[in-house]
CSV table of C-alpha atoms and ligand atoms in Angstrom, one decimal:
chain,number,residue,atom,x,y,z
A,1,UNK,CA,0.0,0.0,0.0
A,2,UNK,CA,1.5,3.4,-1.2
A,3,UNK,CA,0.9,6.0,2.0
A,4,UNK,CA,2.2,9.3,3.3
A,5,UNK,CA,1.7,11.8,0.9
A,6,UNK,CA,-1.4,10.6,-1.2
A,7,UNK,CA,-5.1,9.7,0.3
A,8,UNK,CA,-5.6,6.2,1.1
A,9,UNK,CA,-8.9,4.7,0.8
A,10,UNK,CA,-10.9,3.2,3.6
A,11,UNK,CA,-14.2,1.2,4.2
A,12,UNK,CA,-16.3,1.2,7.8
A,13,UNK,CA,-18.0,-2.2,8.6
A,14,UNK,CA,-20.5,-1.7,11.0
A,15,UNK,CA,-21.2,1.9,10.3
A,16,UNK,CA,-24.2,2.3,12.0
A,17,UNK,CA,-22.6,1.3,15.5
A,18,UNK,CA,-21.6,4.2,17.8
A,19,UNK,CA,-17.9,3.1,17.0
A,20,UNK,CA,-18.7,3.0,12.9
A,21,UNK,CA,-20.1,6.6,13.7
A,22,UNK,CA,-17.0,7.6,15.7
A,23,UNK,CA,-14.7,6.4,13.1
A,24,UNK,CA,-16.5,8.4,10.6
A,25,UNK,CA,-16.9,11.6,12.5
A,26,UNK,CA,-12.7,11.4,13.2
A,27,UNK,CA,-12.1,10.1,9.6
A,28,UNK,CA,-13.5,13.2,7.7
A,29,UNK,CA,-11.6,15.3,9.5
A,30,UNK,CA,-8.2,13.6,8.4
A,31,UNK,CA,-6.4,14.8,5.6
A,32,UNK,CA,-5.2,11.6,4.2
A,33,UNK,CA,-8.2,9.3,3.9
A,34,UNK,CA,-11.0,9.0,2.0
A,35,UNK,CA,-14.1,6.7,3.2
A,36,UNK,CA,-15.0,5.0,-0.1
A,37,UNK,CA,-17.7,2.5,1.6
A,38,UNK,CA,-20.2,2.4,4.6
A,39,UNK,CA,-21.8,-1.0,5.5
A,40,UNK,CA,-23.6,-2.7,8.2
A,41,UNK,CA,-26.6,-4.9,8.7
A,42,UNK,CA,-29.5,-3.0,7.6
A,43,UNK,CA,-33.1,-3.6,5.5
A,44,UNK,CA,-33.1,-1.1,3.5
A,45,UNK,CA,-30.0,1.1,2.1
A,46,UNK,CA,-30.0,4.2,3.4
A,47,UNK,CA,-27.7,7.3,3.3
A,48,UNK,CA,-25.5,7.9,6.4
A,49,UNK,CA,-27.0,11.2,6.9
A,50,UNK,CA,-30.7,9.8,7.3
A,51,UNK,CA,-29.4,7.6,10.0
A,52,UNK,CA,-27.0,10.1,11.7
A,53,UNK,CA,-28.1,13.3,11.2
A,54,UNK,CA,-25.0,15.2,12.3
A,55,UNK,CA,-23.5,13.8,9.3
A,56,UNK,CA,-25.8,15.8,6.9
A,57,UNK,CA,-24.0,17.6,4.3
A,58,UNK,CA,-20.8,16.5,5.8
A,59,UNK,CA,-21.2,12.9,4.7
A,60,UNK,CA,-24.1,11.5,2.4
A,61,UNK,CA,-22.4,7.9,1.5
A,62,UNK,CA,-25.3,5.6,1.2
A,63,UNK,CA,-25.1,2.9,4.1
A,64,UNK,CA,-25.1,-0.9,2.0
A,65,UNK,CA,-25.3,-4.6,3.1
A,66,UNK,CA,-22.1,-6.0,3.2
A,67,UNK,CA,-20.5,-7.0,0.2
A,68,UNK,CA,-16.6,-8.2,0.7
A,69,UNK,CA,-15.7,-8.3,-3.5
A,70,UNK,CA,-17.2,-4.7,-3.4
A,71,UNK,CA,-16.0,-2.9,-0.5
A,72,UNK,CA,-12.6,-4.4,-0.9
A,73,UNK,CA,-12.7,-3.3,-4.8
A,74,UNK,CA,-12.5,0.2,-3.3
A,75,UNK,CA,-10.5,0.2,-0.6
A,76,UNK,CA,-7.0,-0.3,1.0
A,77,UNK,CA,-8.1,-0.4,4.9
A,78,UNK,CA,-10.7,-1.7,6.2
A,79,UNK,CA,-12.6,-0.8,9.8
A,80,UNK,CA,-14.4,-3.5,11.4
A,81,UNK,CA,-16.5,-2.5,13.8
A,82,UNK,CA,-18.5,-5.0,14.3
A,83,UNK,CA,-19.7,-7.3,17.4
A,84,UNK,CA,-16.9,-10.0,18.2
A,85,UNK,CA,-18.1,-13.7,16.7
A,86,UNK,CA,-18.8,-11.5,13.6
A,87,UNK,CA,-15.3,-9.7,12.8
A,88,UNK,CA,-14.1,-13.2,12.6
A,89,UNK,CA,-16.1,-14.5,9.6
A,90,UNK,CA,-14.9,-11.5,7.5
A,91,UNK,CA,-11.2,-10.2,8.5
A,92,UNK,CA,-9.9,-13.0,6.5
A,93,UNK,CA,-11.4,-12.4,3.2
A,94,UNK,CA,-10.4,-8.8,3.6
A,95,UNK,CA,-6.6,-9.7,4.1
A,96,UNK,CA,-6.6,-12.3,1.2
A,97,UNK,CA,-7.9,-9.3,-0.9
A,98,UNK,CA,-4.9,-6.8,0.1
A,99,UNK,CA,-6.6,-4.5,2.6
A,100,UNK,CA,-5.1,-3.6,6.3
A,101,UNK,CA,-7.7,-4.6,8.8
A,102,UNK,CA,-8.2,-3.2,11.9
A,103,UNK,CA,-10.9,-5.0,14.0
A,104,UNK,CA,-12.8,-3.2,16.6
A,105,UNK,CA,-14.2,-6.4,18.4
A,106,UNK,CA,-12.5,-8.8,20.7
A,107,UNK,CA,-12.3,-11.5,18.1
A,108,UNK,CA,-8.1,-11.3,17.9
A,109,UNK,CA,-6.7,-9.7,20.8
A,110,UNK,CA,-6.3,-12.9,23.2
A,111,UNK,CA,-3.6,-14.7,22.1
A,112,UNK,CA,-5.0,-17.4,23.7
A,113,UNK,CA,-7.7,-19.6,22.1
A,114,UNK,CA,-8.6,-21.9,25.1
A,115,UNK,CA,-9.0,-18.0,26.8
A,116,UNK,CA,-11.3,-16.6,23.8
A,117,UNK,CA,-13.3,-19.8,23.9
A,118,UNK,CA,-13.8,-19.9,27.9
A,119,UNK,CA,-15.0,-16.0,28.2
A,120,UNK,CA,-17.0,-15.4,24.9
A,121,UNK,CA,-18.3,-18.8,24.6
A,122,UNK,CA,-17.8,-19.0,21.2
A,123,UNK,CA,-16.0,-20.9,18.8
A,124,UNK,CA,-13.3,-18.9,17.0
A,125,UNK,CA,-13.6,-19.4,12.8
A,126,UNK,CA,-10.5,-18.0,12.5
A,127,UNK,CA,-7.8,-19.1,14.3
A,128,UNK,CA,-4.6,-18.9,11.9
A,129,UNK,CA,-5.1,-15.2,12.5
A,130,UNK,CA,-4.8,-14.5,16.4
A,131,UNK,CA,-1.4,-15.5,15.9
A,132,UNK,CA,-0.4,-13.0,12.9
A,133,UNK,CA,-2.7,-10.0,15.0
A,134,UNK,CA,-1.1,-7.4,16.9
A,135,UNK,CA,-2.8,-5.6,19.7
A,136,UNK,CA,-3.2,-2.1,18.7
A,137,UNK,CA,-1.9,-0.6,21.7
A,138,UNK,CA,0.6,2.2,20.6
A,139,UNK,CA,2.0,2.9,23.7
A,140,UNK,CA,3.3,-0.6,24.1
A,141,UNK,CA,3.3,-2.5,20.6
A,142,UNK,CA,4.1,0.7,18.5
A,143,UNK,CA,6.8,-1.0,16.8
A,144,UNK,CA,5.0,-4.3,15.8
A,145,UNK,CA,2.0,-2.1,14.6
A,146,UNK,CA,4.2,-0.6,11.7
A,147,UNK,CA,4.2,-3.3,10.0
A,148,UNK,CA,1.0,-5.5,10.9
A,149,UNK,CA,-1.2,-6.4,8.6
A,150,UNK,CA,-4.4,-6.7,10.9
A,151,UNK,CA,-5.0,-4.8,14.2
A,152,UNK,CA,-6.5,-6.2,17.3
A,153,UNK,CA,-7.9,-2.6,18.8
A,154,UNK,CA,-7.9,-3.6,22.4
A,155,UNK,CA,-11.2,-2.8,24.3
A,156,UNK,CA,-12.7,0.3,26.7
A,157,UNK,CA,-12.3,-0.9,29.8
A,158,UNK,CA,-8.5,-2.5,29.5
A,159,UNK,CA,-7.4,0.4,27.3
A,160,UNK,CA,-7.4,2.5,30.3
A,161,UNK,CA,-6.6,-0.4,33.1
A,162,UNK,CA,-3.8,-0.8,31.1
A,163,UNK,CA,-2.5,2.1,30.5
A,164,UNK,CA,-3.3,2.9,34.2
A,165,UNK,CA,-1.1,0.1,35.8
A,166,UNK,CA,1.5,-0.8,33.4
A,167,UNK,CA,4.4,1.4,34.7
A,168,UNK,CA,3.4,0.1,38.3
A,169,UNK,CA,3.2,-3.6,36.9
A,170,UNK,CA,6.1,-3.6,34.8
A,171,UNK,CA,8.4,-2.1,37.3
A,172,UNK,CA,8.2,-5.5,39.4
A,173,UNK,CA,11.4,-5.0,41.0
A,174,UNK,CA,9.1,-3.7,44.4
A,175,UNK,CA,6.9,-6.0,45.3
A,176,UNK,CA,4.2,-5.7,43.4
A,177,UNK,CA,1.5,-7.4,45.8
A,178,UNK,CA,-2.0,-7.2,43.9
A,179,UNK,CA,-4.4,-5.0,41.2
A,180,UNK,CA,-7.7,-4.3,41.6
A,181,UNK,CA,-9.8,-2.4,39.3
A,182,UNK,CA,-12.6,-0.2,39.9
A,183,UNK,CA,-14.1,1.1,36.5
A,184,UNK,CA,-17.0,3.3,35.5
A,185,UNK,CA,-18.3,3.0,31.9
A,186,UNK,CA,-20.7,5.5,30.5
A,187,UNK,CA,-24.1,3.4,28.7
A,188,UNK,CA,-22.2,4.1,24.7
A,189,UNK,CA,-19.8,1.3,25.8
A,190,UNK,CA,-22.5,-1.1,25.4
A,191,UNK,CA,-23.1,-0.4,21.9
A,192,UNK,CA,-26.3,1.0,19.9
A,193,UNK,CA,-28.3,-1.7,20.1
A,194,UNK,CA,-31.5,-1.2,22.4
A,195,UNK,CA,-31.0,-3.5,25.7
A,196,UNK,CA,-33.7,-3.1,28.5
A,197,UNK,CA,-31.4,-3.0,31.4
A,198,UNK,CA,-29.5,0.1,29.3
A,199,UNK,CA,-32.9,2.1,28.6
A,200,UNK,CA,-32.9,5.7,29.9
A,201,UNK,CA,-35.2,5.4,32.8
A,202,UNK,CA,-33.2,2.0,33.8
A,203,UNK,CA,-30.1,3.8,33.7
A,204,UNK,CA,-30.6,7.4,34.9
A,205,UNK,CA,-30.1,8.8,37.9
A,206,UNK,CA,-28.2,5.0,39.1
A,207,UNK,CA,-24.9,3.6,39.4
A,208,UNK,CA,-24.3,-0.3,39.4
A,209,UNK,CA,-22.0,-2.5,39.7
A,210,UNK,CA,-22.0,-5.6,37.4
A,211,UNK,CA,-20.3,-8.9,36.9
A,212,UNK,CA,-17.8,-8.3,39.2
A,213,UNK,CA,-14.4,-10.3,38.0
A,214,UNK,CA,-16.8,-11.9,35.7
A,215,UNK,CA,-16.5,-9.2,32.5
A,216,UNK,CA,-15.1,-10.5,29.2
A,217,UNK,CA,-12.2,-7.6,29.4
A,218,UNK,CA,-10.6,-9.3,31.9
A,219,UNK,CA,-8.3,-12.3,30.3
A,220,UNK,CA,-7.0,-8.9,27.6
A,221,UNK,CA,-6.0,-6.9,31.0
A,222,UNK,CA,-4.4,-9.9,32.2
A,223,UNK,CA,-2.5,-11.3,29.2
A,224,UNK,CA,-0.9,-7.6,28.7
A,225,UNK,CA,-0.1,-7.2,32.3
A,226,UNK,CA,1.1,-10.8,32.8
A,227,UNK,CA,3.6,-9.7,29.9
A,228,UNK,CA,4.6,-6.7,31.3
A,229,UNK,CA,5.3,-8.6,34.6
A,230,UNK,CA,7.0,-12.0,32.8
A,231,UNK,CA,4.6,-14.1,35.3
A,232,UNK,CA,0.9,-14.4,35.0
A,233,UNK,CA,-0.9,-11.8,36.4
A,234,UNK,CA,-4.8,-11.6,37.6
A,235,UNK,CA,-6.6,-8.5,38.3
A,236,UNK,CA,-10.0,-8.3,40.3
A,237,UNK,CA,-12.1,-6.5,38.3
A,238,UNK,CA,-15.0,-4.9,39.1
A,239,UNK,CA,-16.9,-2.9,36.2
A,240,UNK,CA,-19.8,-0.2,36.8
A,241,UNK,CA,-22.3,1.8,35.1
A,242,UNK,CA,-22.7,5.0,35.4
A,243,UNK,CA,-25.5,7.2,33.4
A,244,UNK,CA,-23.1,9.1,31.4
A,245,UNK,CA,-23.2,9.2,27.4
A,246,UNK,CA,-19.5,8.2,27.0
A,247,UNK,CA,-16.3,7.9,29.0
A,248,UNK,CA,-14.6,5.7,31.5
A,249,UNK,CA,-13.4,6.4,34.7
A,250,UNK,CA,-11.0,3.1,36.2
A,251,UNK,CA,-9.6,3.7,39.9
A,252,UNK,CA,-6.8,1.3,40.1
A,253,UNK,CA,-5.7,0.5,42.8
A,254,UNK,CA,-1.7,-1.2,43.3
A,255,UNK,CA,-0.5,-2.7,46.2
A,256,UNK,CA,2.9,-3.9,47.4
A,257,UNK,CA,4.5,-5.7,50.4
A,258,UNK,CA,6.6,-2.8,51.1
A,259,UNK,CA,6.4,1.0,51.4
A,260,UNK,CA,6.6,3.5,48.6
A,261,UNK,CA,8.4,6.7,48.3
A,262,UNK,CA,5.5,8.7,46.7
A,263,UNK,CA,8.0,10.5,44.3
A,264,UNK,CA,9.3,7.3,43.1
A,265,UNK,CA,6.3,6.5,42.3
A,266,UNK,CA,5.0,9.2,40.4
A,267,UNK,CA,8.2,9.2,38.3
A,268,UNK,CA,8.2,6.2,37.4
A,269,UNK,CA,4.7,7.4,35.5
A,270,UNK,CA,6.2,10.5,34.1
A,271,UNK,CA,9.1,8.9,32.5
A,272,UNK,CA,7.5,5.8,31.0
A,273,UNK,CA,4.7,8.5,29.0
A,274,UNK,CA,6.6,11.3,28.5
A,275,UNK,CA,7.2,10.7,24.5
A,276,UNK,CA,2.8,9.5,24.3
A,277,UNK,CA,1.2,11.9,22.5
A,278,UNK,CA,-2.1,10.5,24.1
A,279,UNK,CA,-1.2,9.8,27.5
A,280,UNK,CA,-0.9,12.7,30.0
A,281,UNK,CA,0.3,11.8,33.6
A,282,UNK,CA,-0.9,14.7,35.8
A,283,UNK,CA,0.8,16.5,37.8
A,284,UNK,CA,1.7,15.3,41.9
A,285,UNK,CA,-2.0,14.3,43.2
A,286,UNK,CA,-3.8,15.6,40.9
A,287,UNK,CA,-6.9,13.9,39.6
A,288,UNK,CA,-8.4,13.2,36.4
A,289,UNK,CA,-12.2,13.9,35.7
A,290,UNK,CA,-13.9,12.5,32.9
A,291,UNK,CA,-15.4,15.5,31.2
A,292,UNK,CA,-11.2,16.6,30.1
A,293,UNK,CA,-11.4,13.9,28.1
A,294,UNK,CA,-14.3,13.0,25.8
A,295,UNK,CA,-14.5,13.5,22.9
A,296,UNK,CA,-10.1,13.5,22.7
A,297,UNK,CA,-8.7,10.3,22.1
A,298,UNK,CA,-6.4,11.2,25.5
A,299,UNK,CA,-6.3,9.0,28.2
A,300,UNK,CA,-5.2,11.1,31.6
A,301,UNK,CA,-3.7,9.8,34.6
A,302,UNK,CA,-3.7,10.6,38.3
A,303,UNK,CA,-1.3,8.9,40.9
A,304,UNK,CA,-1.9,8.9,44.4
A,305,UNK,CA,0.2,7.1,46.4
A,306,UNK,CA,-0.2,6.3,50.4
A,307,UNK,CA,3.4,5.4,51.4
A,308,UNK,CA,2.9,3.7,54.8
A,309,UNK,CA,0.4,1.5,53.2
A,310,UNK,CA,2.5,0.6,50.2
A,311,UNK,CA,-0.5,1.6,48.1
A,312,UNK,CA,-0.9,3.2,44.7
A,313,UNK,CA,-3.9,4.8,43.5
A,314,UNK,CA,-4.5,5.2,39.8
A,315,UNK,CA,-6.8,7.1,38.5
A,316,UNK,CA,-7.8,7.3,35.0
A,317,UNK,CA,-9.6,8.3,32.1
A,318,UNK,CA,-10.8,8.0,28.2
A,319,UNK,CA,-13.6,8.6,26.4
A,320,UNK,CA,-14.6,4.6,25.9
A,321,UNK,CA,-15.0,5.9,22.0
A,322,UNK,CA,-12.1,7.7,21.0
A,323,UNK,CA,-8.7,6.6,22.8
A,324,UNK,CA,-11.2,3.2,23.8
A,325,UNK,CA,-11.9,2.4,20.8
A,326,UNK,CA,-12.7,4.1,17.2
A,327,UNK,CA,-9.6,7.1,18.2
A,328,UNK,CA,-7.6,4.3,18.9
A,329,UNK,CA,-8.4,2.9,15.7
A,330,UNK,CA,-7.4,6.0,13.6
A,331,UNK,CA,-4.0,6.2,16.1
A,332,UNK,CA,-3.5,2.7,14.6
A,333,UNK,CA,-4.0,3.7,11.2
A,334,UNK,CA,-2.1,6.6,11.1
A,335,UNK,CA,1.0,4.4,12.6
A,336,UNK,CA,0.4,1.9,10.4
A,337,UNK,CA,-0.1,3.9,7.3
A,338,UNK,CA,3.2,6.5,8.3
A,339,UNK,CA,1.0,9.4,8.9
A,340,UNK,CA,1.3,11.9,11.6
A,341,UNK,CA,0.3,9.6,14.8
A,342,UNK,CA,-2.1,12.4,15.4
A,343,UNK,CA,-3.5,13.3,12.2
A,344,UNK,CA,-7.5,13.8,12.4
A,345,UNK,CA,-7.3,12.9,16.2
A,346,UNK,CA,-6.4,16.4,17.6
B,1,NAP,N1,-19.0,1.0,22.3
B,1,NAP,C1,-17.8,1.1,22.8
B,1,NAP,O1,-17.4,1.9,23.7
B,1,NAP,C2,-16.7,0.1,22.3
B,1,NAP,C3,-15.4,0.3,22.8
B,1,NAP,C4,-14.4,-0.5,22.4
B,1,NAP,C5,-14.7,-1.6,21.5
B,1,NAP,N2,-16.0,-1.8,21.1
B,1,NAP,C6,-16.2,-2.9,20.2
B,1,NAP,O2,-16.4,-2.4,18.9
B,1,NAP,C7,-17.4,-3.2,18.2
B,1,NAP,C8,-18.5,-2.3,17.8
B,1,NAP,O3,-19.1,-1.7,18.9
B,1,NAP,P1,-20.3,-0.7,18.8
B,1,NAP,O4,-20.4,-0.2,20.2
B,1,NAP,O5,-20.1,0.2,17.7
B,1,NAP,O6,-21.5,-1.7,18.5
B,1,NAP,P2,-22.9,-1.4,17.9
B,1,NAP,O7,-23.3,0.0,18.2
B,1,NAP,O8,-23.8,-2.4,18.4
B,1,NAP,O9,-22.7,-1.5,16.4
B,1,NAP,C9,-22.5,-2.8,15.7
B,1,NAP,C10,-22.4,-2.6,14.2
B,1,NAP,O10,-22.2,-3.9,13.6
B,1,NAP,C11,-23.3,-4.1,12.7
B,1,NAP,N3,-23.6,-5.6,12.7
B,1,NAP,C12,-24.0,-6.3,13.7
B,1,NAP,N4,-24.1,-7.6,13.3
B,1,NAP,C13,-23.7,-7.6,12.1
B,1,NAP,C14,-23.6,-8.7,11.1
B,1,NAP,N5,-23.9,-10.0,11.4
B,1,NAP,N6,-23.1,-8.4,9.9
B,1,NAP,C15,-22.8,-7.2,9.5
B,1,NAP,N7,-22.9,-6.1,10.4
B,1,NAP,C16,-23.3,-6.4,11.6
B,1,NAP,C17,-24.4,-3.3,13.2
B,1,NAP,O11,-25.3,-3.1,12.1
B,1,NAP,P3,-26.9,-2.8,12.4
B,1,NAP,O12,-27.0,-1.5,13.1
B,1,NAP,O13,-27.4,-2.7,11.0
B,1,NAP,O14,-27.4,-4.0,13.2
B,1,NAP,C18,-23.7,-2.0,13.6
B,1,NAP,O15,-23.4,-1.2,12.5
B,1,NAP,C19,-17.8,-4.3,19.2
B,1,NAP,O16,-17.1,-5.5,19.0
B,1,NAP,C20,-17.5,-3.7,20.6
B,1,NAP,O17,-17.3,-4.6,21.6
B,1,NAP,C21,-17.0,-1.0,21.5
């Protein structure tokens, strides 16, 4: 695929998804792509705008059924943001036609098949693939997504664990005791698809908690931290929701058998994100909130740390759609494709 200078060419699978909507809104605002095809699941073909009315004028692709030979015909990349069990049937054909895929859904980012099998209960249709994927985190597998061929974009909920704990867990040289993880998911991390227990009046006004060390985004959070750490690592995990549109708030919290020296601690942070263009360590106790980062694909990140207790607290934030998902996407893209990492994203 020729890049830098000239427009590439890229199709949305799954358009009509908050993700597919995200990746359009972020995609006609970069100046090296041009979205030659919009597709999801739908009766009747309708123009983008008609479904998503802020796209009016700014975007009047029609929205088709999904048609590999076509879409691939006019493209080079291809989005799939699509439900996991269903990226899976499709990412193949894609690749065999020529196009960089970068898949939205969990369907390639555990490495382990027995793992994909036990937490999404599925089988996997395509398993010569998780091997040749690479998990589209920049800030750790920048390098390996240069020159991959199809992108695992990691989840909401372990983009910003990860990126919340990784200094801590991959400095192992003190102790690292145990992770838990507190997170707070606004209701668009669910997806657009109606779900009673996700209506309005259900959600408003509430905050729950919900299956606690149970959630599917636990074995990804594990299998990067257990290879930042060199052992196997387990997190608790314990998801909530929170009646917000969009953006995740995780509390992490890090213990060790030992004490800390807070500024240790918080320089440790400071040093392993100061080249991220997307990752902003605040400054000494300073918090993150939630509303400094939607709509920016930045994550931020607040350290606490109580030294007698040997305990760090860290706090931190996305918007579940950008830097959790579609802004990751583009991030991807952009390294992938030797644009500007942060072309269309700021
Ligand atoms: N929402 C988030 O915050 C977030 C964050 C990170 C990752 N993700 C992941 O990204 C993926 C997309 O998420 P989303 O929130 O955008 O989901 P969504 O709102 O439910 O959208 C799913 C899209 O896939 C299409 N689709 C569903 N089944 C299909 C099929 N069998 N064939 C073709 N198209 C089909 C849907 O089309 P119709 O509308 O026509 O049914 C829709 O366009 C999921 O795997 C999700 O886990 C989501």
């Amino acid at each position: 695929m020729k890049t830098n200078n000239k427009k590439i060419k890229v199709a949305i699978v799954g358009a009509t998804g908050y993700t597919g909507a995200e990746l359009i809104k972020v995609l006609l605002n970069h100046n090296h792509v041009e979205i030659t095809s919009l597709t999801a699941k739908i009766e009747s073909e309708s123009k983008i705008s008609d479904i998503f009315g802020k796209f009016l004028g700014q975007c009047d692709l029609m929205c088709k059924n999904l048609d590999v030979d076509e879409v691939a015909k006019k493209a080079d990349l291809v989005f799939l943001a699509l439900p996991h069990g269903v990226s899976m049937h499709y990412a193949d054909a894609f690749l065999k036609k020529g196009l960089k895929v970068i898949d939205l859904s969990a369907d390639y980012r555990l490495k382990s098949l027995e793992e994909y099998t036990k937490w999404y209960n599925i089988k996997h249709k395509d398993v010569d693939n998780i091997a040749k994927s690479v998990y589209g985190l920049p800030e750790i597998y920048r390098k390996e997504i240069k020159n991959a061929e199809l992108i695992a974009n990691p989840g909401c909920y372990p983009t910003v664990s990860i990126l919340s704990t990784l200094p801590a867990v991959a400095k192992n040289d003190i102790g690292l005791a145990d992770v838990i993880i507190d997170a707070k998911s606004g209701i668009t991390g669910a997806g657009r698809k109606a779900v009673l227990s996700l209506h309005y009046s259900e959600v408003n006004e509430s905050v729950k908690a919900y299956k606690i060390n149970e959630h599917q985004h636990i074995p990804e959070i594990n299998q990067e931290l257990s290879n930042a750490d060199g052992n196997n690592f387990e997190v608790s995990f314990i998801p909530h929701v929170v009646p917000l549109n969009r953006g995740i708030l995780a509390t992490c919290y890090i213990k060790y058998r030992e004490k800390l020296d807070a500024n240790e601690i918080y320089n440790l942070y400071k040093e392993y994100y100061k080249d991220e263009p997307f990752v902003k360590v605040l400054d000494k106790d300073k918090l993150p909130e939630i509303k400094d980062v939607v709509h920016t694909n930045f994550c931020h990140i607040g350290i606490k740390v109580v030294e007698d207790k040997g305990l760090v607290v860290a706090v931190g934030v996305i918007d579940n759609l950008l830097k959790g998902a579609s802004g990751q996407a583009v991030q991807n893209m952009n390294i992938m494709c030797g644009f500007n990492e942060e072309e269309g994203l700021i």
